[in-house]
Amino acid sequence: MTALLSNRDLAESYELCRRLHARHGRSYYLATQLLPRRERYAVHALYGFARYIDDIVDVPIANAPPVDRLDRIVTMWREAIRQGSTTHPVFAATADTVRRAGIDPQLTYDFLDAMRQDLTVTRYADWERLSRYTWGSASVIGLQMAQVIGVQNDREHALHCATALGEAFQLTNFCRDYDEDRQRGRVYLPRSEFVAQGIEPGVGDSRELRNVIASATRRAHRLYDEAEPGIALLRRAGQPCIRIAFELYRGILDEIERADYAVIGVRHTVPRVKKLKTVAQTLSKHAMSFV
């Protein structure tokens, strides 16, 4: 029998997820401040869930926990979905959000399957295999966001764009975090790209590695182009949030390009002044659209 969860416990779970989001996803957190309160806290809950799981698996591969530890967590999560509630300090808010927003639980199961791969898989042969991973690790997040924010037009196309945007964000992360990931024993860019340059995945800085990063950033840009029309298909109240996240994450690619695709020993971020300018410009354009 599931223990009863008080309103106070649920509120504390949402607050914990909010703090996790504020601490670890600063640009994304900044964007979510433009959402109405209900949607904003739903996004915090989804982020908290993803962060909690990611913190378990995103460790040096030599220190990765046994697969059955994650399997036990998956069982706990499935039970939370089945019961509609849980006393888990993070899962409580996420299960509540999944129920209230009408999110397909399979999207969360696909995410957990992708995280399970991180415990054993360290390389991906080609873009097709990597895309299977990014479906679960990122595209499903885009679909969950679309469900929380709401779609006002052409739902099929909007969800296609949300899928592409999730993958674009993830590929941006893979380029930015290449050095950090390789030190943990993983490479999230396809082996085929390295082979084409005559080098092995996980190598340090070289012209050939920069060519790999350049190729990946071009692919990410194409995904952003594919995703952008979907922003206008979302409910108007949610559009500024996604537009700012879109611009800030794509801005990371601009910083990588400005550094001639050097990603070793540096973690590229969008300068604070540019972040604030992006927020101001987005809010101004959104306000003008109502005039």
Tab-separated table of C-alpha atoms in Angstrom:
chain	number	residue	atom	x	y	z
A	1	MET	CA	0.000	0.000	0.000
A	2	THR	CA	1.334	3.470	-0.916
A	3	ALA	CA	1.788	5.863	1.996
A	4	LEU	CA	-0.434	8.921	1.897
A	5	LEU	CA	1.367	12.025	0.678
A	6	SER	CA	0.392	15.286	2.336
A	7	ASN	CA	0.024	18.551	0.446
A	8	ARG	CA	3.032	19.806	2.389
A	9	ASP	CA	5.154	16.814	1.319
A	10	LEU	CA	4.162	17.359	-2.294
A	11	ALA	CA	4.981	21.059	-2.079
A	12	GLU	CA	8.382	20.196	-0.605
A	13	SER	CA	9.020	17.792	-3.476
A	14	TYR	CA	8.250	20.509	-6.029
A	15	GLU	CA	10.523	22.910	-4.157
A	16	LEU	CA	13.352	20.362	-4.146
A	17	CYS	CA	12.987	19.961	-7.907
A	18	ARG	CA	13.005	23.735	-8.313
A	19	ARG	CA	16.268	23.998	-6.372
A	20	LEU	CA	17.846	21.238	-8.451
A	21	HIS	CA	16.826	23.086	-11.598
A	22	ALA	CA	18.148	26.427	-10.370
A	23	ARG	CA	21.488	24.889	-9.351
A	24	HIS	CA	22.208	22.718	-12.367
A	25	GLY	CA	20.289	24.141	-15.328
A	26	ARG	CA	20.812	27.868	-15.048
A	27	SER	CA	20.044	28.947	-18.621
A	28	TYR	CA	17.064	26.617	-18.831
A	29	TYR	CA	15.912	27.750	-15.380
A	30	LEU	CA	16.116	31.384	-16.470
A	31	ALA	CA	13.866	30.636	-19.433
A	32	THR	CA	11.282	28.838	-17.309
A	33	GLN	CA	10.759	31.926	-15.144
A	34	LEU	CA	8.642	33.290	-17.985
A	35	LEU	CA	6.112	30.458	-17.708
A	36	PRO	CA	2.908	30.713	-15.684
A	37	ARG	CA	3.465	29.327	-12.183
A	38	ARG	CA	1.705	25.987	-12.728
A	39	GLU	CA	3.630	25.197	-15.909
A	40	ARG	CA	6.851	26.504	-14.379
A	41	TYR	CA	6.710	24.125	-11.452
A	42	ALA	CA	5.762	21.266	-13.758
A	43	VAL	CA	8.965	21.900	-15.715
A	44	HIS	CA	10.944	22.011	-12.463
A	45	ALA	CA	9.498	18.586	-11.587
A	46	LEU	CA	10.472	17.099	-14.946
A	47	TYR	CA	13.959	18.587	-14.650
A	48	GLY	CA	14.350	17.297	-11.101
A	49	PHE	CA	13.472	13.783	-12.231
A	50	ALA	CA	15.988	13.894	-15.089
A	51	ARG	CA	18.708	15.399	-12.887
A	52	TYR	CA	18.197	12.839	-10.126
A	53	ILE	CA	18.630	9.959	-12.574
A	54	ASP	CA	21.469	11.622	-14.475
A	55	ASP	CA	23.445	12.160	-11.277
A	56	ILE	CA	23.342	8.408	-10.688
A	57	VAL	CA	24.608	7.375	-14.130
A	58	ASP	CA	26.751	10.326	-15.250
A	59	VAL	CA	29.891	9.282	-13.387
A	60	PRO	CA	33.222	7.895	-14.617
A	61	ILE	CA	32.413	4.618	-16.329
A	62	ALA	CA	34.808	2.786	-13.985
A	63	ASN	CA	32.665	3.949	-11.050
A	64	ALA	CA	29.297	3.314	-12.651
A	65	PRO	CA	26.814	1.686	-10.265
A	66	PRO	CA	25.534	-1.805	-11.028
A	67	VAL	CA	22.671	-1.911	-13.502
A	68	ASP	CA	20.366	-3.479	-10.953
A	69	ARG	CA	20.544	-0.308	-8.831
A	70	LEU	CA	18.945	1.650	-11.644
A	71	ASP	CA	16.535	-1.212	-12.285
A	72	ARG	CA	15.307	-0.900	-8.697
A	73	ILE	CA	14.754	2.815	-9.221
A	74	VAL	CA	12.853	2.112	-12.420
A	75	THR	CA	10.628	-0.321	-10.543
A	76	MET	CA	10.013	2.344	-7.900
A	77	TRP	CA	9.106	4.875	-10.589
A	78	ARG	CA	6.744	2.506	-12.384
A	79	GLU	CA	5.011	1.868	-9.077
A	80	ALA	CA	4.694	5.618	-8.528
A	81	ILE	CA	3.026	5.953	-11.919
A	82	ARG	CA	0.736	3.000	-11.254
A	83	GLN	CA	-0.307	4.311	-7.844
A	84	GLY	CA	-0.382	7.944	-8.949
A	85	SER	CA	1.672	8.962	-5.930
A	86	THR	CA	4.871	8.226	-4.029
A	87	THR	CA	6.734	9.487	-0.978
A	88	HIS	CA	10.021	9.669	-2.899
A	89	PRO	CA	11.327	13.255	-2.400
A	90	VAL	CA	11.840	13.860	-6.150
A	91	PHE	CA	9.463	11.409	-7.790
A	92	ALA	CA	6.441	12.748	-5.880
A	93	ALA	CA	6.408	16.024	-7.837
A	94	THR	CA	7.213	14.333	-11.132
A	95	ALA	CA	4.492	11.706	-10.782
A	96	ASP	CA	2.037	14.474	-9.916
A	97	THR	CA	3.111	16.436	-12.996
A	98	VAL	CA	2.833	13.415	-15.288
A	99	ARG	CA	-0.705	12.835	-14.040
A	100	ARG	CA	-1.859	16.461	-14.142
A	101	ALA	CA	-0.322	17.264	-17.538
A	102	GLY	CA	-1.459	14.024	-19.150
A	103	ILE	CA	2.088	13.052	-20.130
A	104	ASP	CA	2.432	9.586	-21.623
A	105	PRO	CA	4.414	7.619	-18.986
A	106	GLN	CA	6.171	5.760	-21.800
A	107	LEU	CA	8.180	8.925	-22.438
A	108	THR	CA	9.630	8.642	-18.931
A	109	TYR	CA	10.314	4.932	-19.387
A	110	ASP	CA	12.174	5.659	-22.633
A	111	PHE	CA	14.267	8.225	-20.770
A	112	LEU	CA	15.157	5.670	-18.116
A	113	ASP	CA	16.112	3.141	-20.808
A	114	ALA	CA	18.531	5.679	-22.282
A	115	MET	CA	20.035	6.378	-18.869
A	116	ARG	CA	20.499	2.642	-18.388
A	117	GLN	CA	22.651	2.607	-21.543
A	118	ASP	CA	25.043	5.066	-19.905
A	119	LEU	CA	26.034	2.363	-17.434
A	120	THR	CA	27.389	0.071	-20.150
A	121	VAL	CA	27.651	1.877	-23.509
A	122	THR	CA	30.603	4.219	-24.056
A	123	ARG	CA	30.678	4.656	-27.854
A	124	TYR	CA	28.171	4.998	-30.704
A	125	ALA	CA	29.070	3.747	-34.158
A	126	ASP	CA	27.123	6.235	-36.288
A	127	TRP	CA	24.457	8.927	-36.228
A	128	GLU	CA	21.630	6.418	-36.498
A	129	ARG	CA	22.690	4.629	-33.320
A	130	LEU	CA	23.327	7.895	-31.504
A	131	SER	CA	19.880	9.168	-32.520
A	132	ARG	CA	18.294	6.144	-30.868
A	133	TYR	CA	20.003	7.197	-27.664
A	134	THR	CA	19.081	10.877	-28.007
A	135	TRP	CA	15.440	9.911	-28.525
A	136	GLY	CA	15.292	8.619	-24.954
A	137	SER	CA	17.773	11.025	-23.397
A	138	ALA	CA	16.446	14.236	-24.961
A	139	SER	CA	13.660	14.094	-27.559
A	140	VAL	CA	11.209	12.666	-25.043
A	141	ILE	CA	11.970	15.699	-22.848
A	142	GLY	CA	10.944	17.971	-25.713
A	143	LEU	CA	7.681	16.071	-26.052
A	144	GLN	CA	7.018	16.323	-22.315
A	145	MET	CA	7.614	20.069	-22.462
A	146	ALA	CA	5.186	20.433	-25.351
A	147	GLN	CA	2.558	18.589	-23.327
A	148	VAL	CA	3.091	20.816	-20.284
A	149	ILE	CA	3.052	24.082	-22.241
A	150	GLY	CA	0.299	23.037	-24.622
A	151	VAL	CA	-0.035	23.132	-28.407
A	152	GLN	CA	-2.429	25.544	-30.111
A	153	ASN	CA	-1.974	24.593	-33.775
A	154	ASP	CA	-0.917	21.638	-35.956
A	155	ARG	CA	-0.152	19.255	-33.108
A	156	GLU	CA	1.613	16.685	-35.287
A	157	HIS	CA	4.078	19.236	-36.649
A	158	ALA	CA	4.535	20.823	-33.210
A	159	LEU	CA	5.518	17.472	-31.703
A	160	HIS	CA	7.890	16.776	-34.590
A	161	CYS	CA	9.572	20.131	-33.875
A	162	ALA	CA	9.712	19.394	-30.150
A	163	THR	CA	11.459	16.106	-30.915
A	164	ALA	CA	14.029	17.890	-33.095
A	165	LEU	CA	14.605	20.586	-30.491
A	166	GLY	CA	15.295	18.045	-27.768
A	167	GLU	CA	17.874	16.390	-30.002
A	168	ALA	CA	19.397	19.772	-30.916
A	169	PHE	CA	19.836	20.648	-27.238
A	170	GLN	CA	21.430	17.282	-26.557
A	171	LEU	CA	23.817	17.488	-29.484
A	172	THR	CA	24.830	20.956	-28.300
A	173	ASN	CA	25.651	19.406	-24.934
A	174	PHE	CA	27.665	16.653	-26.605
A	175	CYS	CA	29.821	19.226	-28.402
A	176	ARG	CA	30.258	21.474	-25.374
A	177	ASP	CA	30.932	18.616	-22.940
A	178	TYR	CA	33.142	16.451	-25.160
A	179	ASP	CA	36.193	16.887	-22.911
A	180	GLU	CA	34.295	16.218	-19.676
A	181	ASP	CA	32.553	13.179	-21.146
A	182	ARG	CA	35.739	11.635	-22.515
A	183	GLN	CA	37.407	11.982	-19.116
A	184	ARG	CA	34.536	9.922	-17.723
A	185	GLY	CA	35.114	7.282	-20.387
A	186	ARG	CA	32.316	8.140	-22.813
A	187	VAL	CA	32.126	9.743	-26.230
A	188	TYR	CA	28.732	10.940	-27.455
A	189	LEU	CA	29.731	11.739	-31.019
A	190	PRO	CA	29.685	8.959	-33.637
A	191	ARG	CA	32.772	6.883	-34.235
A	192	SER	CA	32.145	7.297	-37.973
A	193	GLU	CA	32.908	11.025	-37.680
A	194	PHE	CA	36.260	10.317	-36.019
A	195	VAL	CA	37.161	7.596	-38.513
A	196	ALA	CA	36.475	10.013	-41.364
A	197	GLN	CA	39.140	12.284	-39.844
A	198	GLY	CA	41.601	9.434	-39.231
A	199	ILE	CA	41.441	9.647	-35.442
A	200	GLU	CA	39.955	7.615	-32.607
A	201	PRO	CA	37.046	8.739	-30.401
A	202	GLY	CA	38.205	10.334	-27.164
A	203	VAL	CA	41.380	11.986	-28.446
A	204	GLY	CA	42.583	15.399	-27.315
A	205	ASP	CA	42.751	18.623	-29.263
A	206	SER	CA	43.779	18.537	-32.900
A	207	ARG	CA	42.622	19.968	-36.205
A	208	GLU	CA	40.935	16.647	-36.896
A	209	LEU	CA	38.994	16.725	-33.624
A	210	ARG	CA	37.886	20.270	-34.365
A	211	ASN	CA	36.609	19.055	-37.718
A	212	VAL	CA	34.518	16.439	-35.877
A	213	ILE	CA	33.097	19.117	-33.573
A	214	ALA	CA	32.419	21.362	-36.577
A	215	SER	CA	30.497	18.589	-38.319
A	216	ALA	CA	28.425	17.973	-35.201
A	217	THR	CA	27.626	21.672	-34.758
A	218	ARG	CA	26.413	21.866	-38.373
A	219	ARG	CA	24.117	18.935	-37.701
A	220	ALA	CA	22.863	20.653	-34.547
A	221	HIS	CA	22.160	23.842	-36.497
A	222	ARG	CA	20.063	21.864	-38.970
A	223	LEU	CA	18.073	20.436	-36.089
A	224	TYR	CA	17.510	23.926	-34.672
A	225	ASP	CA	16.291	25.080	-38.087
A	226	GLU	CA	13.941	22.107	-38.207
A	227	ALA	CA	12.649	22.794	-34.711
A	228	GLU	CA	12.177	26.571	-34.821
A	229	PRO	CA	8.760	26.697	-36.565
A	230	GLY	CA	7.316	24.660	-33.716
A	231	ILE	CA	7.698	27.517	-31.235
A	232	ALA	CA	4.851	29.442	-32.867
A	233	LEU	CA	2.620	26.364	-32.611
A	234	LEU	CA	2.777	26.308	-28.811
A	235	ARG	CA	0.364	28.135	-26.532
A	236	ARG	CA	1.313	31.811	-26.523
A	237	ALA	CA	2.076	31.915	-22.795
A	238	GLY	CA	4.798	29.306	-23.273
A	239	GLN	CA	6.431	30.670	-26.401
A	240	PRO	CA	8.853	33.149	-24.717
A	241	CYS	CA	10.248	30.385	-22.484
A	242	ILE	CA	11.015	28.076	-25.393
A	243	ARG	CA	12.297	30.921	-27.564
A	244	ILE	CA	14.791	31.962	-24.887
A	245	ALA	CA	15.920	28.378	-24.283
A	246	PHE	CA	16.258	27.997	-28.070
A	247	GLU	CA	18.379	31.138	-28.430
A	248	LEU	CA	20.578	30.492	-25.401
A	249	TYR	CA	21.340	26.894	-26.295
A	250	ARG	CA	21.978	27.722	-29.924
A	251	GLY	CA	24.200	30.509	-28.610
A	252	ILE	CA	26.487	27.845	-27.114
A	253	LEU	CA	27.191	26.679	-30.666
A	254	ASP	CA	28.088	30.260	-31.573
A	255	GLU	CA	30.625	30.326	-28.748
A	256	ILE	CA	32.116	27.003	-29.889
A	257	GLU	CA	32.394	28.295	-33.452
A	258	ARG	CA	33.959	31.533	-32.226
A	259	ALA	CA	36.645	29.435	-30.516
A	260	ASP	CA	37.382	27.625	-33.787
A	261	TYR	CA	35.706	24.471	-32.376
A	262	ALA	CA	38.196	24.092	-29.540
A	263	VAL	CA	36.469	22.175	-26.715
A	264	ILE	CA	39.391	20.735	-24.742
A	265	GLY	CA	39.999	22.367	-21.374
A	266	VAL	CA	37.085	24.773	-21.739
A	267	ARG	CA	33.324	24.670	-21.225
A	268	HIS	CA	31.655	27.200	-23.494
A	269	THR	CA	28.787	29.256	-22.117
A	270	VAL	CA	26.761	32.222	-23.320
A	271	PRO	CA	27.989	35.436	-21.620
A	272	ARG	CA	25.627	36.812	-18.966
A	273	VAL	CA	25.171	40.110	-20.818
A	274	LYS	CA	24.049	38.227	-23.921
A	275	LYS	CA	21.651	36.127	-21.840
A	276	LEU	CA	19.999	39.213	-20.400
A	277	LYS	CA	19.822	40.843	-23.817
A	278	THR	CA	18.166	37.729	-25.242
A	279	VAL	CA	15.558	37.753	-22.483
A	280	ALA	CA	14.819	41.457	-22.992
A	281	GLN	CA	14.537	41.152	-26.774
A	282	THR	CA	12.294	38.091	-26.536
A	283	LEU	CA	9.960	39.742	-24.049
A	284	SER	CA	9.803	42.880	-26.178
A	285	LYS	CA	8.926	40.934	-29.346
A	286	HIS	CA	6.354	38.848	-27.487
A	287	ALA	CA	4.706	41.958	-26.068
A	288	MET	CA	4.652	43.616	-29.496
A	289	SER	CA	2.887	40.582	-30.966
A	290	PHE	CA	-0.124	41.387	-28.797
A	291	VAL	CA	-0.357	44.986	-30.053
